[in-house]
Every structure is written in structure tokens, then in C-alpha cells.
mmCIF file of C-alpha atoms in Angstrom:
data_model
loop_
_atom_site.group_PDB
_atom_site.id
_atom_site.type_symbol
_atom_site.label_atom_id
_atom_site.label_comp_id
_atom_site.label_asym_id
_atom_site.label_seq_id
_atom_site.Cartn_x
_atom_site.Cartn_y
_atom_site.Cartn_z
ATOM 1 C CA MET A 1 -90.988 -70.293 -97.609
ATOM 2 C CA VAL A 2 -93.194 -67.482 -99.360
ATOM 3 C CA PHE A 3 -92.208 -65.760 -95.872
ATOM 4 C CA GLN A 4 -88.386 -66.033 -96.753
ATOM 5 C CA LYS A 5 -86.474 -62.631 -96.342
ATOM 6 C CA ASN A 6 -84.551 -62.705 -100.192
ATOM 7 C CA SER A 7 -80.923 -61.453 -99.418
ATOM 8 C CA THR A 8 -79.342 -59.936 -102.778
ATOM 9 C CA ALA A 9 -75.309 -59.076 -103.789
ATOM 10 C CA SER A 10 -74.326 -58.142 -107.222
ATOM 11 C CA VAL A 11 -71.624 -59.881 -108.876
ATOM 12 C CA PHE A 12 -68.452 -57.909 -110.628
ATOM 13 C CA ILE A 13 -66.470 -59.711 -113.136
ATOM 14 C CA GLU A 14 -64.122 -57.340 -114.642
ATOM 15 C CA ASP A 15 -62.319 -57.228 -118.069
ATOM 16 C CA ASP A 16 -60.932 -60.234 -119.807
ATOM 17 C CA VAL A 17 -62.521 -63.179 -117.707
ATOM 18 C CA TRP A 18 -63.097 -66.650 -119.278
ATOM 19 C CA ILE A 19 -66.365 -68.375 -117.762
ATOM 20 C CA PRO A 20 -66.706 -71.690 -119.214
ATOM 21 C CA ALA A 21 -69.777 -74.074 -119.017
ATOM 22 C CA ASN A 22 -71.311 -75.425 -115.954
ATOM 23 C CA CYS A 23 -69.732 -72.484 -114.127
ATOM 24 C CA THR A 24 -71.492 -71.529 -110.872
ATOM 25 C CA ILE A 25 -70.691 -67.940 -108.827
ATOM 26 C CA GLY A 26 -72.212 -66.953 -105.479
ATOM 27 C CA LYS A 27 -73.515 -63.698 -104.540
ATOM 28 C CA GLY A 28 -71.278 -61.111 -103.899
ATOM 29 C CA VAL A 29 -68.085 -62.286 -106.073
ATOM 30 C CA ARG A 30 -65.947 -60.317 -107.355
ATOM 31 C CA ILE A 31 -64.006 -61.904 -110.257
ATOM 32 C CA GLY A 32 -60.264 -60.080 -111.114
ATOM 33 C CA LYS A 33 -59.203 -58.821 -114.517
ATOM 34 C CA GLY A 34 -57.685 -61.901 -116.897
ATOM 35 C CA ALA A 35 -58.826 -64.142 -114.237
ATOM 36 C CA ILE A 36 -60.217 -67.929 -115.931
ATOM 37 C CA ILE A 37 -62.614 -70.634 -114.373
ATOM 38 C CA SER A 38 -62.428 -74.197 -114.661
ATOM 39 C CA ALA A 39 -65.654 -76.132 -116.115
ATOM 40 C CA ASN A 40 -68.406 -77.496 -113.324
ATOM 41 C CA SER A 41 -66.752 -74.968 -110.703
ATOM 42 C CA PHE A 42 -68.565 -73.012 -107.904
ATOM 43 C CA VAL A 43 -67.117 -69.826 -106.803
ATOM 44 C CA ASN A 44 -68.045 -68.877 -103.586
ATOM 45 C CA ARG A 45 -64.997 -66.446 -102.824
ATOM 46 C CA ASP A 46 -63.211 -63.070 -104.503
ATOM 47 C CA VAL A 47 -60.805 -64.227 -107.264
ATOM 48 C CA PRO A 48 -57.865 -62.009 -107.693
ATOM 49 C CA ALA A 49 -56.393 -60.661 -111.135
ATOM 50 C CA TYR A 50 -54.665 -63.156 -113.254
ATOM 51 C CA SER A 51 -55.381 -66.238 -111.498
ATOM 52 C CA ILE A 52 -56.728 -69.672 -112.586
ATOM 53 C CA VAL A 53 -59.234 -71.507 -109.835
ATOM 54 C CA GLY A 54 -61.296 -74.504 -110.543
ATOM 55 C CA GLY A 55 -62.850 -77.761 -108.162
ATOM 56 C CA VAL A 56 -65.817 -77.092 -105.447
ATOM 57 C CA PRO A 57 -65.162 -74.757 -104.252
ATOM 58 C CA ALA A 58 -63.165 -72.975 -105.991
ATOM 59 C CA LYS A 59 -59.386 -72.625 -105.017
ATOM 60 C CA ILE A 60 -56.607 -70.705 -106.918
ATOM 61 C CA ILE A 61 -54.590 -73.555 -108.595
ATOM 62 C CA LYS A 62 -52.014 -71.027 -110.663
ATOM 63 C CA SER A 63 -51.243 -67.376 -111.327
ATOM 64 C CA ARG A 64 -51.434 -66.414 -115.181
ATOM 65 C CA ILE A 65 -48.357 -63.714 -115.056
#
């Protein structure tokens, strides 16, 4: 494990996003403005603006617009 490469990527969280307890957000993910993530979710893909996502892995449940 000492000789493995460490890969990194930034997580982008825009304004007015609600992220509750026990959520895991994968590397390189962008969470759009006004999005809601449900508790205990694993977000491994980009989340569109004003959408509600949840589950493992997180899927779009509903749009807030």
C-alpha cells in the first residue's frame, strides 16, 4: 500500500446545497446550486442544479423546479 499512487480530484459544491449527516461524496463530483442530498447517500456522479438525490449510489429522485 505504501507504493500505490494517490489520485486526487476536487469536489465542487455550489450555493444553497443541503448535505445531511453520513453522506459520502466521491472525488471529482460537482453538486449543482440548490440541490438536496438525502441522508446516508453515496454521491459518485454530478448532481444537476435544483434536484433531489438519494441512495447508494445516489440517483435523482425529483426536481425542485
